[in-house]
Coordinates of C-alpha atoms and ligand atoms in Angstrom, one line a residue:
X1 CA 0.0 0.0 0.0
X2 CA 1.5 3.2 -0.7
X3 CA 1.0 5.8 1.5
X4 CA 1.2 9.9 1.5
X5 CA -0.3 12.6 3.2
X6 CA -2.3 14.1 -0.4
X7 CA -3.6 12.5 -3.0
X8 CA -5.1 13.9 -5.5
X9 CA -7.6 12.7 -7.8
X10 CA -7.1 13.6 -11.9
X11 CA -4.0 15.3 -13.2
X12 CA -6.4 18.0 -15.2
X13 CA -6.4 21.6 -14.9
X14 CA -7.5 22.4 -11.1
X15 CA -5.6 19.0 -10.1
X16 CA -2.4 20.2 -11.7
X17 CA -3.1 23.7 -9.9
X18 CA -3.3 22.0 -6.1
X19 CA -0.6 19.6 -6.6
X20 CA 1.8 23.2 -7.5
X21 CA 0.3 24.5 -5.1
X22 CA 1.2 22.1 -1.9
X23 CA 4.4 20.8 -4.0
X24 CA 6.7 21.3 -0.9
X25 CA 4.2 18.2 0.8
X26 CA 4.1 14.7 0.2
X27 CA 1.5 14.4 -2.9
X28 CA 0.9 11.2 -5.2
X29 CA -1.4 12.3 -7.8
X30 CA -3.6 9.8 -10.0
X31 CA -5.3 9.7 -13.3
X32 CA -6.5 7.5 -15.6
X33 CA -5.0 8.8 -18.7
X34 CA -1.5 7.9 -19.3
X35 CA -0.4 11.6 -19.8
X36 CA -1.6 14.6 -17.7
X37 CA -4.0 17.5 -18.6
X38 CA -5.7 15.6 -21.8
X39 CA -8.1 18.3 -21.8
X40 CA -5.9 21.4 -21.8
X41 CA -4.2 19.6 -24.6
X42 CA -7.0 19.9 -26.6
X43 CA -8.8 23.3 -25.5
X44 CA -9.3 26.4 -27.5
X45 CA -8.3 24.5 -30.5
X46 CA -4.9 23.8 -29.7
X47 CA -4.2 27.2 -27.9
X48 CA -6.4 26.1 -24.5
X49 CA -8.3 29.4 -23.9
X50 CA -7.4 30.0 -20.2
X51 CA -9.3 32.8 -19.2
X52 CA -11.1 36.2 -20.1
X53 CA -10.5 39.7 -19.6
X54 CA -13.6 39.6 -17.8
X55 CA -14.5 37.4 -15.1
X56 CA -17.3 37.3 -13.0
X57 CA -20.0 35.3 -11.0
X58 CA -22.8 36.5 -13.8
X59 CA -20.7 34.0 -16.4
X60 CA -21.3 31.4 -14.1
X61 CA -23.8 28.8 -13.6
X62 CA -24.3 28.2 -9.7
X63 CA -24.1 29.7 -6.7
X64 CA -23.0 33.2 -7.1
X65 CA -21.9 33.9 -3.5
X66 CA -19.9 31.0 -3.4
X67 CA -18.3 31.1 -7.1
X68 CA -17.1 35.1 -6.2
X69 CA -15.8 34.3 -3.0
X70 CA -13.7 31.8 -4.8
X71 CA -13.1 33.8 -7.9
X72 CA -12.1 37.1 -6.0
X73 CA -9.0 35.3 -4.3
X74 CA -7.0 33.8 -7.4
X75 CA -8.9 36.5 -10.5
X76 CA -7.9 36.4 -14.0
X77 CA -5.1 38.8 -13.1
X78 CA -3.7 36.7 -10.7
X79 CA -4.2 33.9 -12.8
X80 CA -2.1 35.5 -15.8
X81 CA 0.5 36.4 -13.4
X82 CA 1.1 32.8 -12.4
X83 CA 1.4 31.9 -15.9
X84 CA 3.9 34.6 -17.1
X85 CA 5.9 34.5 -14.3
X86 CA 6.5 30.9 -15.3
X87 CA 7.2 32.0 -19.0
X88 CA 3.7 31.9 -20.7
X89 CA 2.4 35.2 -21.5
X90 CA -1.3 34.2 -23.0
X91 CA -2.5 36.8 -25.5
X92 CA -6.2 38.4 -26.0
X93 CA -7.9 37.2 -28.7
X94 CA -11.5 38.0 -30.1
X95 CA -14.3 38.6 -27.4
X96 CA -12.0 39.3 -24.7
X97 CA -10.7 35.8 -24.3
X98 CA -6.6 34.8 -23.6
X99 CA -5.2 32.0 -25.2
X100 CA -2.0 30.6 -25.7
X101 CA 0.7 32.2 -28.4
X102 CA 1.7 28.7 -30.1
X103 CA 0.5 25.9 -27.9
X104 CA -1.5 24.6 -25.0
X105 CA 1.8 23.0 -24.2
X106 CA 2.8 26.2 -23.0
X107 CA 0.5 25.6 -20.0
X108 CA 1.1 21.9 -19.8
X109 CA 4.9 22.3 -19.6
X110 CA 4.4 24.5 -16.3
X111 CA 2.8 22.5 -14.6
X112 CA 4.9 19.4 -15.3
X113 CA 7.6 21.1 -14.0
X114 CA 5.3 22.5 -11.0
X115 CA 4.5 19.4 -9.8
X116 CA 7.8 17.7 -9.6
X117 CA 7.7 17.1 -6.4
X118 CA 4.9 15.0 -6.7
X119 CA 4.4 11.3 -7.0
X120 CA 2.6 10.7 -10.2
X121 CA 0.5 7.6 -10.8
X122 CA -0.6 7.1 -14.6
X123 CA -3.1 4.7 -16.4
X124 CA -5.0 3.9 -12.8
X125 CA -8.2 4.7 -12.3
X126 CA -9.4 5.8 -9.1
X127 CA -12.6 3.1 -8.0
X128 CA -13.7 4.1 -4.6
X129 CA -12.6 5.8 -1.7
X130 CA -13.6 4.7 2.5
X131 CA -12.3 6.4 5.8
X132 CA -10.9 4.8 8.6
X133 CA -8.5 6.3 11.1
X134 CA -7.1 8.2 7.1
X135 CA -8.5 7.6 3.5
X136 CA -8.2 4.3 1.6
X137 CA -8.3 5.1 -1.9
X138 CA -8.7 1.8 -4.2
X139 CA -8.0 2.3 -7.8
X140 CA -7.8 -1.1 -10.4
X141 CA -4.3 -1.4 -10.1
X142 CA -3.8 -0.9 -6.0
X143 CA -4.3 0.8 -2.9
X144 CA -3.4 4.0 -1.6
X145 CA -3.6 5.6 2.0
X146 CA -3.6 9.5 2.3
X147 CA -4.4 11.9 5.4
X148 CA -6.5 14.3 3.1
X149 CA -8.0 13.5 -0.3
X150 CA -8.6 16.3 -2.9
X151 CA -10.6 15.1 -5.6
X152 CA -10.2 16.9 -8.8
X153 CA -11.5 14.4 -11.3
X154 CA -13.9 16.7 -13.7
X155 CA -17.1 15.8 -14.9
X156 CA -18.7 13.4 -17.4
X157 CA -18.1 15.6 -20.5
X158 CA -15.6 13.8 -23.3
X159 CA -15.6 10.5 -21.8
X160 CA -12.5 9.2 -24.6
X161 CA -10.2 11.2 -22.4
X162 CA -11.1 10.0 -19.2
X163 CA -13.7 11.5 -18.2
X164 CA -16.1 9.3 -15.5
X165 CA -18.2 9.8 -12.9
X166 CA -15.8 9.2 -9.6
X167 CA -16.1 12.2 -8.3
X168 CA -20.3 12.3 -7.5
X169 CA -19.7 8.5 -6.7
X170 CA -17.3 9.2 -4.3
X171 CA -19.4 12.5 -3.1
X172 CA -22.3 10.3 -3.1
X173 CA -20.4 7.8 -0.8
X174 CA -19.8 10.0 1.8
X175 CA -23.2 11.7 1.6
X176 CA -23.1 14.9 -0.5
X177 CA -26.2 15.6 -3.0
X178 CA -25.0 16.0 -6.7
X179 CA -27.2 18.6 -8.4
X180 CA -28.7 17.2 -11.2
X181 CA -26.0 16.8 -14.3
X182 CA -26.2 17.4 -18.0
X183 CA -24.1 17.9 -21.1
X184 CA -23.4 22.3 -21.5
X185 CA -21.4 24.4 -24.0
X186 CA -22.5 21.2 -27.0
X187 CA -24.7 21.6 -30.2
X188 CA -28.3 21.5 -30.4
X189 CA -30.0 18.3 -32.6
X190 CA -33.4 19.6 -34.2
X191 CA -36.8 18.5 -34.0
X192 CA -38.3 18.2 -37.7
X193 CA -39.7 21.8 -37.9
X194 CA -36.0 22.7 -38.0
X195 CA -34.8 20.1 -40.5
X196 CA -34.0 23.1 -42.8
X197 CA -31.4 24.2 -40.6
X198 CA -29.5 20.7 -41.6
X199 CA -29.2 21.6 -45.2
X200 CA -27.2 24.8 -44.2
X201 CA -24.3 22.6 -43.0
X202 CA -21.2 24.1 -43.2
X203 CA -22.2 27.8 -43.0
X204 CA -21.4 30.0 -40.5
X205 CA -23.0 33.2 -39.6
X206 CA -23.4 35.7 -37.0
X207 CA -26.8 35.6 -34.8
X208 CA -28.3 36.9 -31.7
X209 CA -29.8 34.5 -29.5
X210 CA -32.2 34.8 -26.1
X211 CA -32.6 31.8 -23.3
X212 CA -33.8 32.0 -20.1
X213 CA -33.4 35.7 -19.3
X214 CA -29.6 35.8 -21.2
X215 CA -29.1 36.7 -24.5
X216 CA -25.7 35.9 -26.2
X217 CA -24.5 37.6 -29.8
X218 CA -21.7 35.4 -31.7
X219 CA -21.5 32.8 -34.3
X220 CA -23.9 30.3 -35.1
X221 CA -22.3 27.4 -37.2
X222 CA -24.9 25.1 -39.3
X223 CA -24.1 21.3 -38.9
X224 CA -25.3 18.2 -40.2
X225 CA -26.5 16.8 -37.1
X226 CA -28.1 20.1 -36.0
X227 CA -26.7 23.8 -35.2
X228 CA -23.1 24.5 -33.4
X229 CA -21.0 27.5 -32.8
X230 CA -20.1 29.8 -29.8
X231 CA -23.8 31.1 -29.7
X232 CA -25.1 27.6 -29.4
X233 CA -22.7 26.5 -26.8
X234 CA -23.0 29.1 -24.6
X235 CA -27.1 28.8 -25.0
X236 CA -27.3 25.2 -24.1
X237 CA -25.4 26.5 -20.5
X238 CA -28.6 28.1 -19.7
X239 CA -31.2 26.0 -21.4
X240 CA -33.3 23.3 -20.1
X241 CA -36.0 22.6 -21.9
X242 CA -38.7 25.0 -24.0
X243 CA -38.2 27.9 -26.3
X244 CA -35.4 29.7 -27.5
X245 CA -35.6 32.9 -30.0
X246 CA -32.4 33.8 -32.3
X247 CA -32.4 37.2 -34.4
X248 CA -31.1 35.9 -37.6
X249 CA -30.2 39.3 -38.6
X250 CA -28.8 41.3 -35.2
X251 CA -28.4 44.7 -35.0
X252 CA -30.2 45.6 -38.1
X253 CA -33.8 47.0 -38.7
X254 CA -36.1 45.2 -41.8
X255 CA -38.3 48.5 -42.1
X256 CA -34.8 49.7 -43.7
X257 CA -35.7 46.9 -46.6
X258 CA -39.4 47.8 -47.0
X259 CA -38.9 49.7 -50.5
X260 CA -35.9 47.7 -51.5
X261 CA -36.1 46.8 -54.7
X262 CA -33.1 44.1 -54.7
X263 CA -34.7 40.2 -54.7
X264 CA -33.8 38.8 -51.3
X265 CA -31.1 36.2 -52.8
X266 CA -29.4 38.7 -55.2
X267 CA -28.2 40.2 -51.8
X268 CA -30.5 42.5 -50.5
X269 CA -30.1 41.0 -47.4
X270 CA -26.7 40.9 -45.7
X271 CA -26.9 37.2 -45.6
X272 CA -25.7 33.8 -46.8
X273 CA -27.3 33.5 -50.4
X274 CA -27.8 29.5 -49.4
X275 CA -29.0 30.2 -46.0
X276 CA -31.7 33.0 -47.8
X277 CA -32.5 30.6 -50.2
X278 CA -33.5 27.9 -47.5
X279 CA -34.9 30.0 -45.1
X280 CA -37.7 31.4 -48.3
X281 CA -38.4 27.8 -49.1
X282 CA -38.9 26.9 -45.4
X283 CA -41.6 29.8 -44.5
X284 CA -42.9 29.2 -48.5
X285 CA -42.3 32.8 -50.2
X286 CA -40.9 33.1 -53.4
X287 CA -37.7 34.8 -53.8
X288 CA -38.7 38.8 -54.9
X289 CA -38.1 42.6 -53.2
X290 CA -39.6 43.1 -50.0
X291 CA -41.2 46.4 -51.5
X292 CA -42.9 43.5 -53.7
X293 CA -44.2 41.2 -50.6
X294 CA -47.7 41.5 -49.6
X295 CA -48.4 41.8 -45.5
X296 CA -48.6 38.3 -44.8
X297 CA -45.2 37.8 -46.8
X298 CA -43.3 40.2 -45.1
X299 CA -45.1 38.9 -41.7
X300 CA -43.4 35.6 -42.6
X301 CA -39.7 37.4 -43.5
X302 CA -40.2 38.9 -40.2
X303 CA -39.6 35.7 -38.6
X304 CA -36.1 36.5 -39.4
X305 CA -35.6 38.7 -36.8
X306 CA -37.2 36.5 -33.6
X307 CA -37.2 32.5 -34.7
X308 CA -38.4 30.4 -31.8
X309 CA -37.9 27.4 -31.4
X310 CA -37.3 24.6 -29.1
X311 CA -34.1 22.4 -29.5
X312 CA -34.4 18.8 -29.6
X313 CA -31.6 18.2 -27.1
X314 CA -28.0 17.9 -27.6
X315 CA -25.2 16.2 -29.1
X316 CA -24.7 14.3 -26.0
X317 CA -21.1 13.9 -23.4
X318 CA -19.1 12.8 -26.1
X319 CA -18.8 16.1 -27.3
X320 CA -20.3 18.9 -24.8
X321 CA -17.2 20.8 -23.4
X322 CA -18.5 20.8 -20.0
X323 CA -21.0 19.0 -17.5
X324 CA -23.7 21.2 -15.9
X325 CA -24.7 20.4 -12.2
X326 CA -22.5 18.3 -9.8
X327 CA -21.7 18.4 -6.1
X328 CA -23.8 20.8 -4.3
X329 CA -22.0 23.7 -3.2
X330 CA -23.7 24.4 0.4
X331 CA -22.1 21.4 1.1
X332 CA -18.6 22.7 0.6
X333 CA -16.7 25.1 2.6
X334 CA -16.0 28.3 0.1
X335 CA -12.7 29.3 2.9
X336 CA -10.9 26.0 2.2
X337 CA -13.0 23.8 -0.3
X338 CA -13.0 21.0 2.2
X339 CA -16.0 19.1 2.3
X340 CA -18.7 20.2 5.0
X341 CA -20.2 16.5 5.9
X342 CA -16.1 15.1 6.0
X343 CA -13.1 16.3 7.1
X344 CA -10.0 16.1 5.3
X345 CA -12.2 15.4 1.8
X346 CA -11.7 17.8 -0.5
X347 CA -13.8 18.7 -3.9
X348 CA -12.4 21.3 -6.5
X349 CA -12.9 22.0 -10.7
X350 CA -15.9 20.9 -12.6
X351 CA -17.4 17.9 -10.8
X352 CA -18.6 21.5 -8.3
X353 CA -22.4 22.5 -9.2
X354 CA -20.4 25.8 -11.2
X355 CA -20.4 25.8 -14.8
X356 CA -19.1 29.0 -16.6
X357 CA -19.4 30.1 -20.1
X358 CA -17.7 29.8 -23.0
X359 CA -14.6 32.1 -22.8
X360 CA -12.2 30.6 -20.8
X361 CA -14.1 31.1 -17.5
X362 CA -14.3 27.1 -17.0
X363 CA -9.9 27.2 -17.0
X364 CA -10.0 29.6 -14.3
X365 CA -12.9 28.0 -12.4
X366 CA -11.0 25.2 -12.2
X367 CA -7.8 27.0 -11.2
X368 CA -9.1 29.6 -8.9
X369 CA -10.8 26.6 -6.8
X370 CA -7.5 24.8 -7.0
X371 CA -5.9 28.2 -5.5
X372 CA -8.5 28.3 -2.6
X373 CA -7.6 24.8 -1.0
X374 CA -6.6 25.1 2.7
X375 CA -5.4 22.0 3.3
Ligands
FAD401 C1 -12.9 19.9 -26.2 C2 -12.8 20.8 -24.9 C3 -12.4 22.1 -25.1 C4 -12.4 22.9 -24.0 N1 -11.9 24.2 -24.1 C5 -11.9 25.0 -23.1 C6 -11.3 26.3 -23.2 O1 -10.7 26.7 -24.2 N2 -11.4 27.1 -22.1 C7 -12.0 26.7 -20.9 O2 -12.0 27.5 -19.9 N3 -12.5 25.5 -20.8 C8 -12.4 24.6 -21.8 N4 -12.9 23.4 -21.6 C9 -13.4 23.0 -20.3 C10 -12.2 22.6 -19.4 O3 -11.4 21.8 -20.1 C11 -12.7 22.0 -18.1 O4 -13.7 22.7 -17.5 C12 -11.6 21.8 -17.1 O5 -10.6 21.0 -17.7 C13 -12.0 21.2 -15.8 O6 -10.9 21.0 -15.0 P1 -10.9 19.8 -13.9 O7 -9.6 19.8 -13.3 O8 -12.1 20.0 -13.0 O9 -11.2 18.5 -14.7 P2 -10.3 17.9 -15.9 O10 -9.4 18.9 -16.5 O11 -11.3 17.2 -16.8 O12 -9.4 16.8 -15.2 C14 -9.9 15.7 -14.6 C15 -8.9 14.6 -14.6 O13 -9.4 13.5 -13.8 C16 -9.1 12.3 -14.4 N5 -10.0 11.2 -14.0 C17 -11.4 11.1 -14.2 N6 -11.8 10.1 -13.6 C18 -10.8 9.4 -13.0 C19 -10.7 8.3 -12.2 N7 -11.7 7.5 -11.9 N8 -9.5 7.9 -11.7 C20 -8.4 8.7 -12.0 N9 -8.4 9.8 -12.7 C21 -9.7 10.2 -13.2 C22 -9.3 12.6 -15.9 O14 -8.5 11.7 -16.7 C23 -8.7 14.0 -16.0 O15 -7.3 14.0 -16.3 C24 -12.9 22.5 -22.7 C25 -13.4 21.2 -22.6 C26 -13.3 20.3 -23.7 C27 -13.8 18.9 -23.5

């Protein structure tokens, strides 16, 4: 049995952020991947977009007390401090979000020299976790004995690299309610109202969309199995079920059009030609000027401006970038993130009820609540 005083659970972002953290203590950390931070690996396409010029409890799902006091303590700023210090200097891209200049190895190579110290255990997977006089953590390889657990193992979102549910089993185990979990920041599917949308696939185009009482203004991206994009993602944070409304044509007026004497294809519209094209055959007008369009036509192109609709549901975990819900934050102590119902058991990152937006804001969730251990 090998025994240390930490162990932490996943070598992902906020895992990787404790173990630097307490790196002058005796840490094993474990994952189930052979390599650590999979997921930063792959983020912001390559360039792992680790945080936003503006961060805040409002881009959060959750709690709002508990995500600020946790937020307030390690901010963005602080955050890109730690990085450049250490050599990275992210830079702002478009919509206020920082990302990597060549590489999300820029991140990955910090922190494998962070967490030096540590004892690193690869390709095991954490099973379950009991207390007796200290923790007895049993993973399908062997066991492990540590005087405080911090379990940093994510949610169920991209299950190829390693995702699982651990930490709400082991949450579960010793008590804690797990708010109810879904897939967030993935693609719609379509019910067959919508169908039209699939023969857009491919384009992209910018919309403005409402849910809930947010309303997000970004790029909607057409797809073969239903509509993607950063205004999709960040809708399907905030939507449950029911009605959403996209403005197919934000920021501009169609009184402006009334008198135009331009058919709607031959551009007098500042839209897609295909997506025009579709859109006319799916409300059944013929392709002419609006100054040409009786009421009820230009009633119909009005639709344009606030389509509502409700989404099938979602692409699913394989590919939603983040799991909504998890362990219930009254349960957890904001001053230390230890576990409220156990002592010495410690939750941090995504498997928390807090889900941010897109924008980087789920990168510095995870490393602010690494930051905020008191261990
Ligand atoms: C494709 C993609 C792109 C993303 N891009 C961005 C982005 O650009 N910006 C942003 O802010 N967020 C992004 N995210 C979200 C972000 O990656 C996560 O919110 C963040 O990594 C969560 O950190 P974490 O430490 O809680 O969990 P993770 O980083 O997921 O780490 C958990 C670790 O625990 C391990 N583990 C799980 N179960 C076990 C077990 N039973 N035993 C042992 N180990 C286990 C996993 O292998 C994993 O290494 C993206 C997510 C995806 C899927």
């Amino acid at each position: 049995m090998h025994k240390f005083d930490i162990v932490i659970i996943g070598a992902g972002a906020s895992g990787l952020m404790a173990a630097s953290k307490y790196r002058e203590k005796n840490v094993a950390i474990i994952d189930s991947n052979g390599k650590i931070a999979e997921k930063i690996k792959i983020s912001g396409g390559g360039k792992c977009n680790v945080t936003n010029v503006n961060v805040n409890a409002q881009n959060y799902l959750g709690d709002s007390t508990f995500i600020s006091e946790i937020l307030n303590d390690f901010d963005q700023n602080k955050l890109l401090s730690f990085l450049k210090i250490r050599g990275c200097t992210p830079i702002l891209k478009k919509e206020h979000q920082y990302f990597c200049k060549q590489s999300a190895s820029e991140i990955i190579n910090i922190f494998r020299d962070e967490i030096k110290s540590s004892t690193l255990f690869l390709n095991q997977s954490v099973l379950s976790i009991t207390k007796q006089e200290y923790f007895i953590i049993q993973t399908d390889r062997e066991i492990f004995e540590a005087k405080q657990v911090v379990v940093a193992s994510g949610g169920l979102s991209y299950p190829k690299i390693g995702a699982s549910a651990i930490a709400y089993d082991i949450a579960q185990s010793f008590g804690h309610n797990i708010c109810k979990t879904s897939p967030a920041l993935v693609g719609f599917t379509v019910q067959k109202d919508q169908f039209w949308m699939k023969e857009l696939s491919g384009i992209s185009m910018k919309v403005q969309c409402k849910v809930a009482n947010k309303s997000f203004c970004q790029d909607l991206l057409f797809a073969h199995k239903g509509i993607s994009g950063p205004v999709v993602l960040n809708t399907s944070l905030y939507w449950q079920k029911g009605l959403i409304e996209m403005d197919f044509l934000p920021n501009i007026s169609l009184k402006k059009y009334l008198k135009n004497s331009n058919k709607l294809i031959s551009s007098a519209l500042p839209l897609p030609k295909r997506f025009i094209k579709v859109f006319l055959a799916h409300v059944k007008i013929n392709d002419k000027p609006v100054s040409a369009m009786n009421d009820e036509e230009i009633q119909k192109l009005s639709i344009l401006k606030n389509y509502a609709f409700a989404p099938a549901g979602n692409f699913g975990y394989s590919k939603a970038e983040v799991t909504r819900g998890g362990i219930n934050t009254d349960e957890i102590n904001s001053d230390t993130m230890m576990s409220k119902l156990v002592d010495n058991l410690y939750f941090i990152g995504e498997c928390l009820d807090v889900t941010g937006e897109l924008g980087g804001y789920n990168f510095q969730w995870a490393f602010s609540s690494a930051k905020k251990l008191t261990l």
